[in-house]
Coordinates of C-alpha atoms in Angstrom, one line a residue:
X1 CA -8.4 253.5 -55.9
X2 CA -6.1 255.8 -53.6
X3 CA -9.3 258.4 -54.2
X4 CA -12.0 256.1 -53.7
X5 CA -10.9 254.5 -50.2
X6 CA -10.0 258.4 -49.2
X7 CA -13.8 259.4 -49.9
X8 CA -15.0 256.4 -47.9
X9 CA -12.8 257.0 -45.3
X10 CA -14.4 260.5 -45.1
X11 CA -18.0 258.9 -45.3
X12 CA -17.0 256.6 -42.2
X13 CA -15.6 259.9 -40.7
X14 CA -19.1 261.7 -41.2
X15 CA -21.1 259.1 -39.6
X16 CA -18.8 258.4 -36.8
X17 CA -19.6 262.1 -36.2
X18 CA -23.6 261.3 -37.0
X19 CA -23.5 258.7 -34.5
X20 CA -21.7 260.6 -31.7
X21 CA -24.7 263.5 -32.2
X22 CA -27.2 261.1 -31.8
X23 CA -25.6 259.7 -28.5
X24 CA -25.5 263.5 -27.3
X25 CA -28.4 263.3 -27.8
X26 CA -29.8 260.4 -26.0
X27 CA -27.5 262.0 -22.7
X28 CA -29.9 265.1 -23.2
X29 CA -33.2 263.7 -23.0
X30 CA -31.7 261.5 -20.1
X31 CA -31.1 264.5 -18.6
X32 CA -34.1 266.4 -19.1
X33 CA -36.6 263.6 -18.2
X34 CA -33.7 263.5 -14.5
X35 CA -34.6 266.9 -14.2
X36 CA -38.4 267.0 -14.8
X37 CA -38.6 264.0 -12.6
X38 CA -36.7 265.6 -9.5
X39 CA -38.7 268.9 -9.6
X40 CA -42.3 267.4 -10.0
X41 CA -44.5 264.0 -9.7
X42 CA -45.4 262.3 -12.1
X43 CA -49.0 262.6 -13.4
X44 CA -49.4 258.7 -14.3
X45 CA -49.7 256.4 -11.4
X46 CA -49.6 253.3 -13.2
X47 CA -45.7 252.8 -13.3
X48 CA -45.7 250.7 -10.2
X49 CA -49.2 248.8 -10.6
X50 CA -48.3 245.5 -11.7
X51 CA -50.9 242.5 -10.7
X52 CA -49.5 238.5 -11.1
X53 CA -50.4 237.6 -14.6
X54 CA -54.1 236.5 -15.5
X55 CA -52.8 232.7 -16.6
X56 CA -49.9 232.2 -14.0
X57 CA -48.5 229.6 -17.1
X58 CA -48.1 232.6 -19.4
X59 CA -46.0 234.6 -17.5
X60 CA -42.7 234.3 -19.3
X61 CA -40.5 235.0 -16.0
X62 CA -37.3 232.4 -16.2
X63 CA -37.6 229.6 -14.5
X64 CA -35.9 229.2 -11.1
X65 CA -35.9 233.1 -11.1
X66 CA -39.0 233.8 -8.4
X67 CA -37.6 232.8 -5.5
X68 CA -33.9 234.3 -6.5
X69 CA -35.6 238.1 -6.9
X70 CA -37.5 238.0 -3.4
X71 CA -34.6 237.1 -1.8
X72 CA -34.4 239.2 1.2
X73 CA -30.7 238.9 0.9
X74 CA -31.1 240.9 -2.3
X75 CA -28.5 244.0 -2.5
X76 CA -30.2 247.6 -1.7
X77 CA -28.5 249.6 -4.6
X78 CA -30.4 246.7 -6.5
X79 CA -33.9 247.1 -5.1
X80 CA -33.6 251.0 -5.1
X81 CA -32.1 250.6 -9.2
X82 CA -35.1 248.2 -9.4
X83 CA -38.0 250.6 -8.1
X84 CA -36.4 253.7 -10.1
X85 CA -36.6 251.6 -13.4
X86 CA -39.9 250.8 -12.6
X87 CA -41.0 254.3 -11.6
X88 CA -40.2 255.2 -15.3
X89 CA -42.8 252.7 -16.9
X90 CA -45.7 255.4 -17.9
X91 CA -48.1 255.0 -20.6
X92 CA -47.4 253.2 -23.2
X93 CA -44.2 251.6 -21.6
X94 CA -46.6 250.0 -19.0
X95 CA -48.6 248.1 -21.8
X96 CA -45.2 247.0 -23.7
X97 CA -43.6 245.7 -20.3
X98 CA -47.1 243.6 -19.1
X99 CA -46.9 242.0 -22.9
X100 CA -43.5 241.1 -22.5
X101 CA -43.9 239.4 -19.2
X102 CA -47.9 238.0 -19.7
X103 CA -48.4 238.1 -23.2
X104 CA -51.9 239.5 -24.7
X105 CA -54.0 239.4 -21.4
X106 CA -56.6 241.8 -22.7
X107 CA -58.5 242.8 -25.3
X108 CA -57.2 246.6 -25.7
X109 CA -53.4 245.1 -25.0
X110 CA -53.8 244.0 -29.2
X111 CA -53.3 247.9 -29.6
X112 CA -49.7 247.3 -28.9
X113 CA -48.1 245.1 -31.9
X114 CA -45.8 242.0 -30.9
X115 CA -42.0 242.9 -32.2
X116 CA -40.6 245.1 -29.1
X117 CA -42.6 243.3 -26.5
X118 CA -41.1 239.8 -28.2
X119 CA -37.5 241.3 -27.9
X120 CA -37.6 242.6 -24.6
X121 CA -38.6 239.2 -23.4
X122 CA -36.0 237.7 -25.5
X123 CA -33.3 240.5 -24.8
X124 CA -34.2 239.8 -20.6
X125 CA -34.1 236.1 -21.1
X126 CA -31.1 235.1 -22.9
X127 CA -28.6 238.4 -22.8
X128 CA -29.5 240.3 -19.1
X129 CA -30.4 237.0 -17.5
X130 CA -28.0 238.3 -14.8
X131 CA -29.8 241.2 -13.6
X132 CA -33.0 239.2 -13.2
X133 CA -31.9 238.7 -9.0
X134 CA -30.3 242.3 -8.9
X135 CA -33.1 244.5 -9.9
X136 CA -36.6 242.1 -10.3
X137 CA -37.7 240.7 -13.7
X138 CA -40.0 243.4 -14.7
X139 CA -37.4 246.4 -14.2
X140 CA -35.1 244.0 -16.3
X141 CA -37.7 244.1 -18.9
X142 CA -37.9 248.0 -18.6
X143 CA -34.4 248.0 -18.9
X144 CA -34.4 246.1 -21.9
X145 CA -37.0 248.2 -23.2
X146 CA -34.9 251.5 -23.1
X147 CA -31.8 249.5 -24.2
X148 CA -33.1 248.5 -27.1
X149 CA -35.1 251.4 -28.4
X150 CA -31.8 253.7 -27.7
X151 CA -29.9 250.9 -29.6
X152 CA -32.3 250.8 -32.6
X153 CA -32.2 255.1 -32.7
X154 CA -28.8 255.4 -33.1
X155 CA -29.0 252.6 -35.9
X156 CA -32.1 254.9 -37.2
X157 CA -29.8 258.1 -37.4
X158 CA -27.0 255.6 -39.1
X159 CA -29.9 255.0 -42.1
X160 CA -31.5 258.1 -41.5
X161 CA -28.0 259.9 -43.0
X162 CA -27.3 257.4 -46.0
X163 CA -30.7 257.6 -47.3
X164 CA -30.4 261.5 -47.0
X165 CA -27.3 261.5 -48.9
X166 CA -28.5 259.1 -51.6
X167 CA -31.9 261.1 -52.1
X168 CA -30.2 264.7 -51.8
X169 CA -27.2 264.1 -53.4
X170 CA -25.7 266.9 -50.5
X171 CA -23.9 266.1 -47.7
X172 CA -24.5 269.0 -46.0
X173 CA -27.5 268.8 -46.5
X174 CA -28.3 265.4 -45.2
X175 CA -26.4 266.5 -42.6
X176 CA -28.2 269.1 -41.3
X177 CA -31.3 267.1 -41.9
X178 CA -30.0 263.9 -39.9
X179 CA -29.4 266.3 -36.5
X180 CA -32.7 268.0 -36.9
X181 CA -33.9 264.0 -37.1
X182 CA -31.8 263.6 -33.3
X183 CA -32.8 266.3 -32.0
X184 CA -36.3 265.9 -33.3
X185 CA -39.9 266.8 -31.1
X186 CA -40.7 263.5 -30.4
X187 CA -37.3 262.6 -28.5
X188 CA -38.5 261.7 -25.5
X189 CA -40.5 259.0 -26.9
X190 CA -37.6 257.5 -28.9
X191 CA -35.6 257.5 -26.0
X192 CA -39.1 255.9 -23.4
X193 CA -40.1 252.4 -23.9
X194 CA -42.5 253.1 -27.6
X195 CA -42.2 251.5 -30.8
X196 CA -40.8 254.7 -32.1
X197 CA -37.3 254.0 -32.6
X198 CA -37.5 250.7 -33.8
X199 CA -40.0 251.6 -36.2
X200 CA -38.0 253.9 -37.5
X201 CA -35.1 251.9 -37.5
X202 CA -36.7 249.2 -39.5
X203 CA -38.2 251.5 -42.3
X204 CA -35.1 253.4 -42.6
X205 CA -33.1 249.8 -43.2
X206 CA -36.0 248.7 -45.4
X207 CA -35.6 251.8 -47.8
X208 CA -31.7 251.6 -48.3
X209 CA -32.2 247.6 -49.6
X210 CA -35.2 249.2 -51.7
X211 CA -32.5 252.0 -52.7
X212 CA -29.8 249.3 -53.5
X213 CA -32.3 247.1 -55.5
X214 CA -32.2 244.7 -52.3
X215 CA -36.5 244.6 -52.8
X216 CA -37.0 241.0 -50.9
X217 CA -34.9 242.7 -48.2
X218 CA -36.4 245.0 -48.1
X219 CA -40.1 243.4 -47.8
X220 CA -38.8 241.7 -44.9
X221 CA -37.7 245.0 -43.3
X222 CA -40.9 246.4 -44.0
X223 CA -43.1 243.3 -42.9
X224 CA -41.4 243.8 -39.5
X225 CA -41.8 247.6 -38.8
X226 CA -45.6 246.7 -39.7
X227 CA -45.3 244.4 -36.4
X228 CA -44.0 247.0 -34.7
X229 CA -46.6 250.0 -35.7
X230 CA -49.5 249.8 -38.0
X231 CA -48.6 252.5 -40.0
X232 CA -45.4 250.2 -41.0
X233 CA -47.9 248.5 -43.9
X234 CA -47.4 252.0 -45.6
X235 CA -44.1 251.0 -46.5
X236 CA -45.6 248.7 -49.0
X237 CA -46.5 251.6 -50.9
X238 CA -42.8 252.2 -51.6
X239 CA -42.8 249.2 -53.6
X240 CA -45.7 249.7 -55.4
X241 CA -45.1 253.0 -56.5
X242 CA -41.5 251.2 -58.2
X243 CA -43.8 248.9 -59.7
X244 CA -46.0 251.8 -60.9
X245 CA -43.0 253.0 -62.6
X246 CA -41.7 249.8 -64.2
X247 CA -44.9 248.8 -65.5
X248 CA -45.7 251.8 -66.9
X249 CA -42.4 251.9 -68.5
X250 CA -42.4 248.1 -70.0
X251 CA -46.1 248.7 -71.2
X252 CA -46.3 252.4 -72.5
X253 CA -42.8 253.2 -73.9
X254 CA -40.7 249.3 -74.2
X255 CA -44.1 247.3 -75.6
X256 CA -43.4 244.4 -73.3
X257 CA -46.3 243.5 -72.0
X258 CA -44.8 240.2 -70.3
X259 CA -42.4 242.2 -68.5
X260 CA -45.2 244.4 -67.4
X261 CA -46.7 241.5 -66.0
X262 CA -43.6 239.7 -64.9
X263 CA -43.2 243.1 -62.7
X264 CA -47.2 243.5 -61.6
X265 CA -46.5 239.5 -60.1
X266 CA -43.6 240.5 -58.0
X267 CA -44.8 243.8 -56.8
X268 CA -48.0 241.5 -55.4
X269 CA -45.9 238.8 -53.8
X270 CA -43.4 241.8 -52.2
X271 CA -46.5 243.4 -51.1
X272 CA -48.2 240.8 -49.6
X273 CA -44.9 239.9 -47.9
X274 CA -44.5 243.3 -46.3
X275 CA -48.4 243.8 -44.7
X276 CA -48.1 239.8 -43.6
X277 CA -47.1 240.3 -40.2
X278 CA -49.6 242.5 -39.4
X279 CA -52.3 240.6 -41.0
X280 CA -51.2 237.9 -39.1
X281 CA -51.2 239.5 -35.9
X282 CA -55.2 240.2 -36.7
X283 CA -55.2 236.5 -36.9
X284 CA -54.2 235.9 -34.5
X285 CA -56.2 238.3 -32.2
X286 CA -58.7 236.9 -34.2
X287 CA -58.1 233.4 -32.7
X288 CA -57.7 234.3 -29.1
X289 CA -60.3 236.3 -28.7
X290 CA -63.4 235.1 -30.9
X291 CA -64.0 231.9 -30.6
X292 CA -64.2 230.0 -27.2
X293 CA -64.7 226.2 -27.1
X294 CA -68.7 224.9 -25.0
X295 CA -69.1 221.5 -25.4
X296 CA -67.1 221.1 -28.3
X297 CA -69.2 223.9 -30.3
X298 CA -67.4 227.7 -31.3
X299 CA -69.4 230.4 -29.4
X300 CA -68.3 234.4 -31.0
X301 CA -67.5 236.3 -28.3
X302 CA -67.4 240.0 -29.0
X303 CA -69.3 242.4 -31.4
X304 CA -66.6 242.6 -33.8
X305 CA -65.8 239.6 -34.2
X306 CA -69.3 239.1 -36.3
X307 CA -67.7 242.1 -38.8
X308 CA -67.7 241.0 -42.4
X309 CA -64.1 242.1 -42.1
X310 CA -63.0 241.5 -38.5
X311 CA -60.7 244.2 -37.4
X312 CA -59.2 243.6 -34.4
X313 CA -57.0 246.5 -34.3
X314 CA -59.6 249.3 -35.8
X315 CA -62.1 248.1 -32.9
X316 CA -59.7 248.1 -29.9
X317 CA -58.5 251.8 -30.9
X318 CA -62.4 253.4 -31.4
X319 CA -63.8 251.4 -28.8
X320 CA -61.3 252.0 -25.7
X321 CA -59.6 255.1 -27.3
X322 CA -61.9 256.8 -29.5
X323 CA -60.5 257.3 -32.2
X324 CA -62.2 258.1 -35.4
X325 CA -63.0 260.7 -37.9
X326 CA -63.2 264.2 -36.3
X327 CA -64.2 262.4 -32.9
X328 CA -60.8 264.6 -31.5
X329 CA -62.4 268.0 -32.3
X330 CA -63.7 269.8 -29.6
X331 CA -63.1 273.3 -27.8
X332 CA -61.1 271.5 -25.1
X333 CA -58.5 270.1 -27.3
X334 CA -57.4 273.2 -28.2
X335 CA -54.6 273.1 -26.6
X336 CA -53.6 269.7 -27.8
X337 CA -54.5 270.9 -31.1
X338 CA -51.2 273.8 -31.1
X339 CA -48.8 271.0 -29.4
X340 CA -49.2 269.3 -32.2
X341 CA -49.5 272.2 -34.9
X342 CA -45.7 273.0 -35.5
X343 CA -45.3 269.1 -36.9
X344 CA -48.6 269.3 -38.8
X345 CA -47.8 273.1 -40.1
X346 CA -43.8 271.5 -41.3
X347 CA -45.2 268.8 -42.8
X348 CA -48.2 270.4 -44.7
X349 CA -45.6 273.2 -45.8
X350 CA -43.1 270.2 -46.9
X351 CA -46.1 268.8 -49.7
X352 CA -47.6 272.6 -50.6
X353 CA -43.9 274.1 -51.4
X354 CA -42.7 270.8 -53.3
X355 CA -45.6 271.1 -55.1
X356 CA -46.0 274.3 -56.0
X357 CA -41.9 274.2 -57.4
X358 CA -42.7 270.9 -59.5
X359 CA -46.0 270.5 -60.4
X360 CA -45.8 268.3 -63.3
X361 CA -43.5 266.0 -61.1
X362 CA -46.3 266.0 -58.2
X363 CA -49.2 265.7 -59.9
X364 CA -48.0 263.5 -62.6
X365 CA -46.9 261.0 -59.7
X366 CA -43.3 261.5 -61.4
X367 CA -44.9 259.5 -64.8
X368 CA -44.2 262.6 -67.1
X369 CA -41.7 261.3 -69.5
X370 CA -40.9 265.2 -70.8
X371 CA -39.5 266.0 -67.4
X372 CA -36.4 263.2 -67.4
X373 CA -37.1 262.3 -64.1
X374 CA -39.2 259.0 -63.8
X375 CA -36.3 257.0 -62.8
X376 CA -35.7 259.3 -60.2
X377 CA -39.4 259.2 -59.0
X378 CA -39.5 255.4 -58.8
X379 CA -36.3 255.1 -56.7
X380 CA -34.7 252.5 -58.7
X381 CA -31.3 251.8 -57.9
X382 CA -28.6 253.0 -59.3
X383 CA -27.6 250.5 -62.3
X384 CA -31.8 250.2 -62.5
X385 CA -31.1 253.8 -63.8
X386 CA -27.4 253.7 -65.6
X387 CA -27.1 250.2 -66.6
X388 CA -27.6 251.3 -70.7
X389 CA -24.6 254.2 -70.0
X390 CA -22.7 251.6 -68.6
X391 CA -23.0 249.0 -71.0
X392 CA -22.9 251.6 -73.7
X393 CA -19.4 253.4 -72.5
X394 CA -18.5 251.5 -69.8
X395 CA -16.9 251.8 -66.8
X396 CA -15.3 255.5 -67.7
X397 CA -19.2 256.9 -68.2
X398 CA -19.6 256.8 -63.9
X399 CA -17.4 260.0 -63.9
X400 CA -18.5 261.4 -67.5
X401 CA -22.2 261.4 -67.3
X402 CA -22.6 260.5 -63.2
X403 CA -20.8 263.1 -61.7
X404 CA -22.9 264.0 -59.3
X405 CA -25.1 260.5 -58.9
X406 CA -24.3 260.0 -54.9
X407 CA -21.0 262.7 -53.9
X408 CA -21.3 261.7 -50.5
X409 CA -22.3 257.7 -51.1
X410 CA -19.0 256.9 -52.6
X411 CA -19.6 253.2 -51.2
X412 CA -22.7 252.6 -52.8
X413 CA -21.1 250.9 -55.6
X414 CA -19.0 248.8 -53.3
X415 CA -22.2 247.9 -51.1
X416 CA -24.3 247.0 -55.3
X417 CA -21.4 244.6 -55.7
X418 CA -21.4 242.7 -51.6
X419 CA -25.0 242.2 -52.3
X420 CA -24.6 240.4 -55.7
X421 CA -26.3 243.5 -57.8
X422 CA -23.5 244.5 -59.6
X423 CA -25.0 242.1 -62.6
X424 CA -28.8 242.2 -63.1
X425 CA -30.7 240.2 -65.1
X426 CA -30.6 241.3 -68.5
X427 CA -33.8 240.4 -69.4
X428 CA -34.9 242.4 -66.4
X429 CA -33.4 245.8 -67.6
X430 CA -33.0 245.4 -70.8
X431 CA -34.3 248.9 -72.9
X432 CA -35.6 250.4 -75.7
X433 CA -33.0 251.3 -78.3
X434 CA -33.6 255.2 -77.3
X435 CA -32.8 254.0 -73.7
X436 CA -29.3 255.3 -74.0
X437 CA -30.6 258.7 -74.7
X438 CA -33.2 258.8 -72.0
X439 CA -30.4 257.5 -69.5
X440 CA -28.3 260.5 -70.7
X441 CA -31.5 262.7 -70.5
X442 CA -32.2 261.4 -66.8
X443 CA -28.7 262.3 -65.5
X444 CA -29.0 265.8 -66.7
X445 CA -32.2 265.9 -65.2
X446 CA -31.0 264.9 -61.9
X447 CA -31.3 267.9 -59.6
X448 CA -30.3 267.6 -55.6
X449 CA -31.8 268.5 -52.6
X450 CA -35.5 268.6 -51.3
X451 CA -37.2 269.4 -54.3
X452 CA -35.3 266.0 -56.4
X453 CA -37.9 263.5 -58.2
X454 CA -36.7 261.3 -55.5
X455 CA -38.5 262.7 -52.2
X456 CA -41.9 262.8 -54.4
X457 CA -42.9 259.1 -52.9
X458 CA -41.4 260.1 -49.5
X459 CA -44.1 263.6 -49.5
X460 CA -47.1 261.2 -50.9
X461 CA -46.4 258.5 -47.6
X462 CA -46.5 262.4 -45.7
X463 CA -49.3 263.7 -47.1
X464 CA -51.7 260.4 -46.3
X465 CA -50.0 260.2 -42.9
X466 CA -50.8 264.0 -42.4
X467 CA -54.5 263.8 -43.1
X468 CA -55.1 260.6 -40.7
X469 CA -52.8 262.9 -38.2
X470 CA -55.3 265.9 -38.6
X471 CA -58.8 264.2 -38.8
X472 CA -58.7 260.6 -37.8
X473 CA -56.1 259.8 -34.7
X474 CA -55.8 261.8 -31.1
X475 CA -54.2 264.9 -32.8
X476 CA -51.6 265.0 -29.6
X477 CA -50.0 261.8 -31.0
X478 CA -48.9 263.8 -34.5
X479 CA -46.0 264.7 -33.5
X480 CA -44.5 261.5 -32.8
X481 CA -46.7 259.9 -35.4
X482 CA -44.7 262.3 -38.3
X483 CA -41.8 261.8 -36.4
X484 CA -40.2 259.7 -38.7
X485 CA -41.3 261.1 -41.4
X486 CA -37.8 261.9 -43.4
X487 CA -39.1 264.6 -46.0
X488 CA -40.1 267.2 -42.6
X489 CA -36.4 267.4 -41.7
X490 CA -35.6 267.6 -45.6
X491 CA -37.3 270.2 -45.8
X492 CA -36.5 272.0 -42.8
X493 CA -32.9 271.6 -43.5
X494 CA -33.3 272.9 -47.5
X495 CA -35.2 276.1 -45.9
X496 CA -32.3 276.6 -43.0
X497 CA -29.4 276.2 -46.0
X498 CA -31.2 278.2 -49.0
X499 CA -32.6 281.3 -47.0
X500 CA -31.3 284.6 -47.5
X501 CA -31.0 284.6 -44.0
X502 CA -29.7 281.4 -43.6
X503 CA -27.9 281.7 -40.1
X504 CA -31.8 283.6 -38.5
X505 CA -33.1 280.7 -39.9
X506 CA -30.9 278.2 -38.4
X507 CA -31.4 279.9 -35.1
X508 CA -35.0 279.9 -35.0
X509 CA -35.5 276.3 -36.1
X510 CA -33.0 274.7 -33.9
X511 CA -34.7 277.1 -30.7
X512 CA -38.3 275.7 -31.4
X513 CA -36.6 272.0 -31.9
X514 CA -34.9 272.3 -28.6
X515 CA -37.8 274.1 -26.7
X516 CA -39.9 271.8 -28.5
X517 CA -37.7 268.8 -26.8
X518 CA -38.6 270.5 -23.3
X519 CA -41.3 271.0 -23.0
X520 CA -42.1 267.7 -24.9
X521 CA -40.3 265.7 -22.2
X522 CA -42.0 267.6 -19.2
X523 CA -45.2 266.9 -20.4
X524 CA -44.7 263.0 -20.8
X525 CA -42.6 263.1 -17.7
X526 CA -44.8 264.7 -15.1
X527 CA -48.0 266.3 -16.7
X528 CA -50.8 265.0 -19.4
X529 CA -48.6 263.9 -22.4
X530 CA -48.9 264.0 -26.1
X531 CA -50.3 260.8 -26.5

């Protein structure tokens, strides 16, 4: 006991220290985007443009408020705070701060899904009510906008680090990884009023409760980063590749084929559960939108809207962005095209080199019983995978044959029991009678670091994300698009810790990180951006 609370004690200690990084490095890009801003104007004019709502009933501004913020009695440090906050609201920001104050006005505003716009409104409406008459309501929504996206990355690098320790099974390792994560490319837009953070935030929550066998929790979490980017519905393919796994198992090797079944119903439902809200938010695009009411008859009122498959999403990013397959490739995108090549380059090296070490892992989509490592693969939790050596040897086997299971997660078995895991079904998990020795087999099999069975689900989600990246979306919004991508900084972190010349290494990764960071945040600050 005296060994188990010092261990978590030290696990505490190593994210306090995670934590504190990722504040430093909030300060820096503060500083940075200061900096750029003082020497240099900024390119987008559209920070201070902000017309009275289309439908003066929509506009979500308290009541009792208006009169309050044009007070003429109003404090200057409060007007001059106000006007600075609202010089900051460029690009994307601008969109997420009309939708929290007017809701969907327009047609292209659908690009922007509803989860941080809905809790900026809520954050300004019910916890910085008081700074509504200070500073003006729509700085108070920027302001909730930075709060809360610098809020949801520190909870990001939190997840960011457990994850990394569960699927490496090194804590230096997931250490390294988790700064290269703080100090990533993409910063600046983590730190700006984007869906980055949260997103990231959300999908990083989402895969610990799919790690701890938490998989309704985890749908949840993964239905809500899909309301905060499109790209969150990806996260459903987390729990079908599980499924994949457990149906495979029941069918092929245990000859259940109601199990099988049992797991193809709840892999449906979960999945389902997860793409919902963004389905929903079609819908309901859909209904705005669409139909109009003449004389009590419906009347379609776009082109899209006649689509056997109405997408509203799809439409509004082609139509008023164009984006599409190769429409980004031309001569003068060149140089967008080598901002965003360092990301595309780590992340295509990430898939090739895993690959090319475990080839029957990869291409065998982790199924291949010979190499021990299917469990692994699947990312079942941990009594998913030791429940027989338990049950055969109990509770002495966790140091016998799981020595080396999670050495920097000592908590993880604390956290099975909170949630109510420590006792699965039996029904659920019970095994062949050779499932001892395969559980034996798969603990020998486990290997740590990058090139585990367990990233081999993370690199597939990379390696579709890379491919829309390169051919399909503006190729200047890779780098924040692969951002939170968690086998990139795997990988770069494996490369920087098993190279012969580890420290050169180090050095010349963390120098294009930071320069990266620069120029990354004088760009969005003051010139064309990324995105």
């Amino acid at each position: 006991m005296a060994k188990e609370r010092r261990q978590e004690e030290e696990a505490w200690r190593w994210r306090g220290g995670i934590l504190g990084i990722a504040i430093l490095s909030r300060l820096l890009i503060l500083a940075l985007t200061l900096l750029f801003r003082h020497l240099a104007s900024p390119y987008d004019s559209s920070a201070l443009i902000d017309p009275p709502c289309l439908v003066s009933s929509t506009s979500q501004e308290p009541a009792g408020i208006a009169d309050r913020v044009q007070d003429p009695g109003r404090r200057t440090w409060g007007r001059r705070i106000g006007a600075a906050i609202e010089g900051s609201i460029v690009w994307d920001g601008v969109y997420y701060v009309r939708i929290a104050k007017c809701g969907y006005e327009y047609e292209q505003s659908h690009a922007f899904l509803p989860v941080l716009p809905l809790t900026m409104r809520f954050m300004t409406n019910y916890v910085l009510f008081g700074m509504i008459p200070l500073i003006g309501h729509r700085a108070t929504l920027a302001f909730s906008g930075y709060l809360i996206n610098n809020l949801s990355f520190l909870g990001a690098a939190f997840y960011f680090h457990r994850l990394s320790c569960y699927i490496l099974r090194d804590r230096k390792l997931a250490t390294s990884a988790t700064l290269l994560f703080c100090f990533n490319p993409a910063s600046v837009f983590y730190f700006s009023i984007y869906s980055e953070s949260m997103f990231s935030l959300l999908s990083f929550a989402g895969l610990w409760c799919l790690l701890l066998g938490a998989k309704w929790r985890a749908t949840l979490l993964f239905g809500l980063s899909g309301a905060v980017r499109s790209n969150g519905v990806l996260n459903a393919g987390f729990l079908l590749f599980q499924a994949m796994h457990e149906a495979h198992n029941y069918f092929f090797f245990l000859n259940k084929p109601l199990m099988t079944g049992r797991v193809i119903y709840f892999a449906v439902l979960q999945v389902l559960g997860s793409i919902l809200p963004f389905v929903s938010f079609q819908g309901y695009g859909y209904y705005q939108l669409c139909w109009t009411s003449n004389d009590d008859e419906l009347v379609v009122c776009r082109p899209w809207c006649n689509s056997s498959i109405p997408y509203l999403y799809g439409f509004v990013q082609n139509h008023y962005w164009n984006v599409g397959f190769l429409n980004y490739f031309h001569w003068k995108q060149l140089p967008n095209f080598s901002l965003a090549s360092p990301m595309l380059l780590l992340a295509t090296c990430a898939i090739v080199s895993y690959a090319k070490r475990r080839p029957l892992v990869f291409f065998s989509l982790g199924l291949a019983r010979q190499s021990g490592s299917w469990r692994e693969a699947a990312l079942l939790s941990l009594l998913d995978r030791y429940r027989p050596v338990l049950d055969n040897q109990g509770a002495q086997a966790r140091s016998v044959n799981m020595p080396n299971v999670v050495p920097a997660e000592p908590i993880v078995h604390k956290e099975l029991k909170q949630r109510h895991l420590q006792r699965p079904n039996a029904s659920q998990f019970q095994m062949h009678n050779q499932s001892w020795q395969e559980s034996q087999e798969d603990a020998v099999s486990f290997s740590a670091g990058f090139y585990s069975a367990s990233t081999l689900s993370f690199l597939l989600k990379l390696g579709f994300m890379t491919a829309v990246a390169s051919f399909i979306m503006h190729v200047q919004v890779a780098t924040r698009f692969l951002s939170s991508s968690l086998p990139i900084y795997w990988y770069a972190a494996s490369k920087m810790e098993s190279s012969v010349h580890g420290k050169r290494i180090q050095s010349i990764i963390w120098t294009l990180f930071l320069c990266y960071i620069s120029v990354g945040t004088l760009l969005f600050s003051n010139f064309y951006p990324f995105t």
